[in-house]
XYZ file of N, CA and C in Angstrom:
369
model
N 33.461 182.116 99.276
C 32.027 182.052 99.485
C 31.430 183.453 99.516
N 31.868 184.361 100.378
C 31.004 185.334 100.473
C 31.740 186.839 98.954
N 32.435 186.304 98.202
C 32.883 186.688 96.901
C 31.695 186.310 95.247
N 30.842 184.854 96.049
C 30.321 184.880 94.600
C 28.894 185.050 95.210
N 28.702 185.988 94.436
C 27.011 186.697 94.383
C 25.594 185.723 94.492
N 26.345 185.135 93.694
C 25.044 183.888 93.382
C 24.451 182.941 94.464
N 25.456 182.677 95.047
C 25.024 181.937 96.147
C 24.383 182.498 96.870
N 24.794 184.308 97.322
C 23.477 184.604 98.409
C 22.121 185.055 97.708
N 22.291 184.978 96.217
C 21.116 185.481 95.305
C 20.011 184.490 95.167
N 21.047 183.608 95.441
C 19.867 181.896 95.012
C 18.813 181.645 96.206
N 17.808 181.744 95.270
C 16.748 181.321 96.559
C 16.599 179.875 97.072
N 17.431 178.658 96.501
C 17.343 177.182 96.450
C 18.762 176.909 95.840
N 18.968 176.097 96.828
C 20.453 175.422 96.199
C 20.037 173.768 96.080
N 20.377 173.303 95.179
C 19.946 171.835 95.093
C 21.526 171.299 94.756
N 21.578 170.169 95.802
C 22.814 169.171 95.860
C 22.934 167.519 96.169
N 23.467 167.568 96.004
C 23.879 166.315 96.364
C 24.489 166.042 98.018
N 25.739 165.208 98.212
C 26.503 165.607 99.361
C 27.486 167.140 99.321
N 27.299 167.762 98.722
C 27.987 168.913 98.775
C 28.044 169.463 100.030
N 29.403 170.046 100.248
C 29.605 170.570 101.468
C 29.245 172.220 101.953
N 28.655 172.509 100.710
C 28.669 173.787 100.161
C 26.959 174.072 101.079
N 26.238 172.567 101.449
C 25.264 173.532 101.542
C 24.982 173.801 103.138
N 25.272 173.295 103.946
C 25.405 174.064 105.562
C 25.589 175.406 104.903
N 26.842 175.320 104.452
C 27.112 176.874 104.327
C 26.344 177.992 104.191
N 25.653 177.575 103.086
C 24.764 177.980 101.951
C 23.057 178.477 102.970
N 22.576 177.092 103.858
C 21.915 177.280 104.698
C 21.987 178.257 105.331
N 23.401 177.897 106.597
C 23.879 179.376 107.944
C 23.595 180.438 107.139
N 23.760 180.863 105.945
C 24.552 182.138 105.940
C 23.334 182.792 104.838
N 22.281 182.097 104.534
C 21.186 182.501 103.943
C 19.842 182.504 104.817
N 19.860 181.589 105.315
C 18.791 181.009 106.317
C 17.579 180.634 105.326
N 17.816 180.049 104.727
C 16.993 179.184 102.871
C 17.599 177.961 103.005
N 16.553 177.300 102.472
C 16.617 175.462 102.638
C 17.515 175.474 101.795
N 17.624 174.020 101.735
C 18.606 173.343 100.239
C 17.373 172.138 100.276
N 17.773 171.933 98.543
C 17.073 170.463 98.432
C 18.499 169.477 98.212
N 18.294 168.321 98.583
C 19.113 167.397 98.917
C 18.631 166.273 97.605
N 19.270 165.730 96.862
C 19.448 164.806 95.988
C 20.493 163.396 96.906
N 20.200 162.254 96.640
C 20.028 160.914 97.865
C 20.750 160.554 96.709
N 22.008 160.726 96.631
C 22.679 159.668 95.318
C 23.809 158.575 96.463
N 24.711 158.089 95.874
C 25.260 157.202 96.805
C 26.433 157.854 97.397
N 26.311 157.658 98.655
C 27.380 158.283 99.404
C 28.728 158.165 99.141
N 29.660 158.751 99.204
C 31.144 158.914 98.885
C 32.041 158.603 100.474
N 31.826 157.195 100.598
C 32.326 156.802 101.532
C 33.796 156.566 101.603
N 34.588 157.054 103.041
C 35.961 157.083 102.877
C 36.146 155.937 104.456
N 35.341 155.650 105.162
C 35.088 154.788 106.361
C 34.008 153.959 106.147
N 33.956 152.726 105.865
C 33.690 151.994 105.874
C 32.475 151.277 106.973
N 33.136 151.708 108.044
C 32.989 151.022 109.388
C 31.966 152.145 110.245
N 31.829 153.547 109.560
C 31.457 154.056 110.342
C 30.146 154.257 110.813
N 29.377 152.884 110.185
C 27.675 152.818 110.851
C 28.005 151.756 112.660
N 29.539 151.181 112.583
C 29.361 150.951 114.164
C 29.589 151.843 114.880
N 30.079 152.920 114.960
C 29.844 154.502 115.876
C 28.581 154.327 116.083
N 28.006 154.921 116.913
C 26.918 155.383 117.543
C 26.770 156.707 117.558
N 26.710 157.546 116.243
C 26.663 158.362 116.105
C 26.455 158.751 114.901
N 25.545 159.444 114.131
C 25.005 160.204 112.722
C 26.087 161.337 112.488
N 26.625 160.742 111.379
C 27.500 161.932 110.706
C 26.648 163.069 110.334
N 27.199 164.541 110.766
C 26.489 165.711 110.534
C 26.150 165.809 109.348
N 26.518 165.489 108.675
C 26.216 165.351 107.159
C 24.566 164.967 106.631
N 24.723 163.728 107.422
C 23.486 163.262 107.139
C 22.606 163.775 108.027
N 22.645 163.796 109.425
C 21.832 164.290 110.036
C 21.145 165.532 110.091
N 21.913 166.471 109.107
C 21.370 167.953 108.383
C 20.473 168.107 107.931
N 20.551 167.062 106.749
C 19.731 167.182 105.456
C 18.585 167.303 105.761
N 17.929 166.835 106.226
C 15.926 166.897 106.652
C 15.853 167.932 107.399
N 16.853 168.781 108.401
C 16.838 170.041 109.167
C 17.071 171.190 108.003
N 17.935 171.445 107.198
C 17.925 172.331 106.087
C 17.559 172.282 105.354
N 16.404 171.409 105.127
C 15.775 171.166 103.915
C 14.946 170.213 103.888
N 15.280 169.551 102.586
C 14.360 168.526 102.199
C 15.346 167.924 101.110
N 15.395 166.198 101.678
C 16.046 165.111 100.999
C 15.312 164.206 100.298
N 15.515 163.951 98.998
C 14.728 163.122 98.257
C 15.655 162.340 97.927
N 14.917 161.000 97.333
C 15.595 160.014 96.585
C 15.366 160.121 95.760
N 16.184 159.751 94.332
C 16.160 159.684 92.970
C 15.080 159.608 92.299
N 14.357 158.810 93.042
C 13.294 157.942 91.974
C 11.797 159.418 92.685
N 12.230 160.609 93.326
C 11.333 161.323 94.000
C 11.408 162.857 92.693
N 12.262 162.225 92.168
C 12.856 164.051 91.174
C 11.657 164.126 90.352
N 10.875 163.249 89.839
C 9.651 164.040 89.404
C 8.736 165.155 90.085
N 8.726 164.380 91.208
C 7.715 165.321 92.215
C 8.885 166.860 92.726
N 9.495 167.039 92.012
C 10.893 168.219 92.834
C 9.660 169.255 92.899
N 8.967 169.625 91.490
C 8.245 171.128 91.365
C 7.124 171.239 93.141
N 6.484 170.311 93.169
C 5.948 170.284 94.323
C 6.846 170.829 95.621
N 7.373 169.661 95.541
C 9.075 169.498 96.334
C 9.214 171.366 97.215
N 9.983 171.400 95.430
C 10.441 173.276 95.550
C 8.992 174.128 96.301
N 7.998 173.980 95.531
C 6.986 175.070 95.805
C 6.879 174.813 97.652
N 6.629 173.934 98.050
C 6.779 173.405 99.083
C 7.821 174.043 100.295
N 9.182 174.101 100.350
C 10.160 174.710 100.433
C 10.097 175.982 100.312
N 9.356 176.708 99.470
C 9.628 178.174 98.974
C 8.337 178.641 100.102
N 6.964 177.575 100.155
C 5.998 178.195 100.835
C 6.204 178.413 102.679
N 6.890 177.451 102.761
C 6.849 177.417 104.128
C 8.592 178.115 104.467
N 9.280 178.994 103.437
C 10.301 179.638 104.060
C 10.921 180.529 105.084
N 9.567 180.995 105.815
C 9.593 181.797 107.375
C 9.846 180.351 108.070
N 9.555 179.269 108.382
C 9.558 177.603 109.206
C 11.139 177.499 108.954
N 11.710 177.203 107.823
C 12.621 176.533 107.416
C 13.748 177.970 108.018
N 13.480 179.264 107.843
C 14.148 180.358 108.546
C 14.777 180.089 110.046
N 13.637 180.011 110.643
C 13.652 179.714 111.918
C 14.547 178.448 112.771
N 14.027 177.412 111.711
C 14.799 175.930 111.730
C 15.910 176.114 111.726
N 16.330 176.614 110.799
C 18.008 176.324 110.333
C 19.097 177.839 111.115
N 18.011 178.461 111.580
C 18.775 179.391 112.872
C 19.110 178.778 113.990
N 18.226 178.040 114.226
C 18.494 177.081 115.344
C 18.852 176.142 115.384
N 19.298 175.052 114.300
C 19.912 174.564 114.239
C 21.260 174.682 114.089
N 21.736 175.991 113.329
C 22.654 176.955 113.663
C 23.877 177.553 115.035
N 22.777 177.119 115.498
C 22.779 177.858 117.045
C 23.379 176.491 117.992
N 22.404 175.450 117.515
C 22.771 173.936 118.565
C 24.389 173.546 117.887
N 24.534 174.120 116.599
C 26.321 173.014 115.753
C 27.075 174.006 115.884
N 26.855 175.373 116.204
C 28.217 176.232 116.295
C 27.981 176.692 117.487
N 29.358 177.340 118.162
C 29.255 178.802 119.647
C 29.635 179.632 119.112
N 29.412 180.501 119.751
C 30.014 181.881 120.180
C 30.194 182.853 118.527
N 28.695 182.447 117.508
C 28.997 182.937 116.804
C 28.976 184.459 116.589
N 30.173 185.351 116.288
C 30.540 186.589 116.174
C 31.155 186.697 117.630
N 31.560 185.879 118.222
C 32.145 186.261 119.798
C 33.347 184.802 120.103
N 33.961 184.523 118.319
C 34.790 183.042 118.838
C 35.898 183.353 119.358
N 36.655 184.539 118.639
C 37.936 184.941 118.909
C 37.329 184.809 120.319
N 37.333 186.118 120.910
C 37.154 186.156 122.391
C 36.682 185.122 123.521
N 35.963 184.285 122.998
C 35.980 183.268 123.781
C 37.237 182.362 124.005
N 37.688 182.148 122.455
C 39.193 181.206 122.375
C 39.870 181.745 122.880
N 39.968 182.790 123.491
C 41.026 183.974 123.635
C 41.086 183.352 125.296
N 39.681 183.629 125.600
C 39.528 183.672 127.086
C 39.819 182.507 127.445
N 39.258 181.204 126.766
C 39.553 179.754 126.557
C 41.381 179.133 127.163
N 41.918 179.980 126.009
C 43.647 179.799 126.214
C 43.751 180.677 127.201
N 43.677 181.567 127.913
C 44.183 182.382 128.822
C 43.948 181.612 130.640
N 42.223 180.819 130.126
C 42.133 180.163 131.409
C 42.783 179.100 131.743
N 43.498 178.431 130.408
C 44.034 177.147 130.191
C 45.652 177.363 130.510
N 45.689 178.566 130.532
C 47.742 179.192 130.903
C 47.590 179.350 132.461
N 46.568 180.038 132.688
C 46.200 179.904 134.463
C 46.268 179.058 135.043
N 45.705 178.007 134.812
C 45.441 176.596 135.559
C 46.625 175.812 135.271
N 47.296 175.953 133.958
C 48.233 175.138 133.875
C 49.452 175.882 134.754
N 49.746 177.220 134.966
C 50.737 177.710 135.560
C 50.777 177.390 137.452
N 49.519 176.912 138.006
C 49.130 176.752 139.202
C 49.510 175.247 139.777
C-alpha cells in the first residue's frame, strides 16, 4: 500500500466491496464512492447477529454509497464529495479514531498490555 503512488495521488477511489478502501480512507482522509453491487457472502446467517458488519457500516461514513441504477447521477455524486472534502476530512478522522487505538502508540500499549497480563497472572 504505501509502495504504490497512486493510491495516495487519487483524489477518489471508487469501489465496490473492496477492502482496499478503509485503507484508502485512514490513510488519505478522502472519501471513496461505494458502488452497491451484490454482496460476496461467505455467512449466510449473519443478518441474525445483532450487529452491522464494519464493512457495511463504513460506507455512508467514508463516503458515499450508491446503487446501480444511481451511476448516472455519479458526476453530481463526485462533485459533491470533492465539494464538501474539509466534512468528509474530519468524518473519517474520527471515525478513524472510534475503529482503531493507540494509533502510532500500539506497540507500547501491547507491550504494556502483556506485561500487565504476566503480573497478574504471576500473583
Amino acid at each position: 500500500f504505501t509502495a504504490n503512488r497512486s493510491v495516495y495521488s487519487a483524489d477518489l477511489l471508487i469501489t465496490d466491496w473492496s477492502g482496499i478502501a478503509p485503507e484508502y480512507c485512514f490513510a488519505t482522509k478522502r472519501p471513496a464512492l461505494f458502488v452497491n453491487t451484490k454482496i460476496k457472502c461467505l455467512n449466510p446467517n449473519w443478518e441474525k447477529i445483532d450487529c452491522t458488519p464494519v464493512e457495511i457500516e463504513l460506507r455512508n461514513k467514508l463516503g458515499r454509497a450508491v446503487d446501480k441504477e444511481e451511476l448516472a447521477e455519479c458526476d453530481a455524486i463526485v462533485k459533491d464529495l470533492f465539494a464538501r472534502a474539509d466534512e468528509y476530512e474530519q468524518i473519517i478522522d474520527e471515525t478513524l479514531h472510534d475503529h482503531l487505538y493507540n494509533i502510532g502508540t500500539a506497540a507500547e500499549a501491547g507491550a504494556d498490555y502483556i506485561l500487565q497480563s504476566l503480573v497478574a497472572k504471576k500473583k
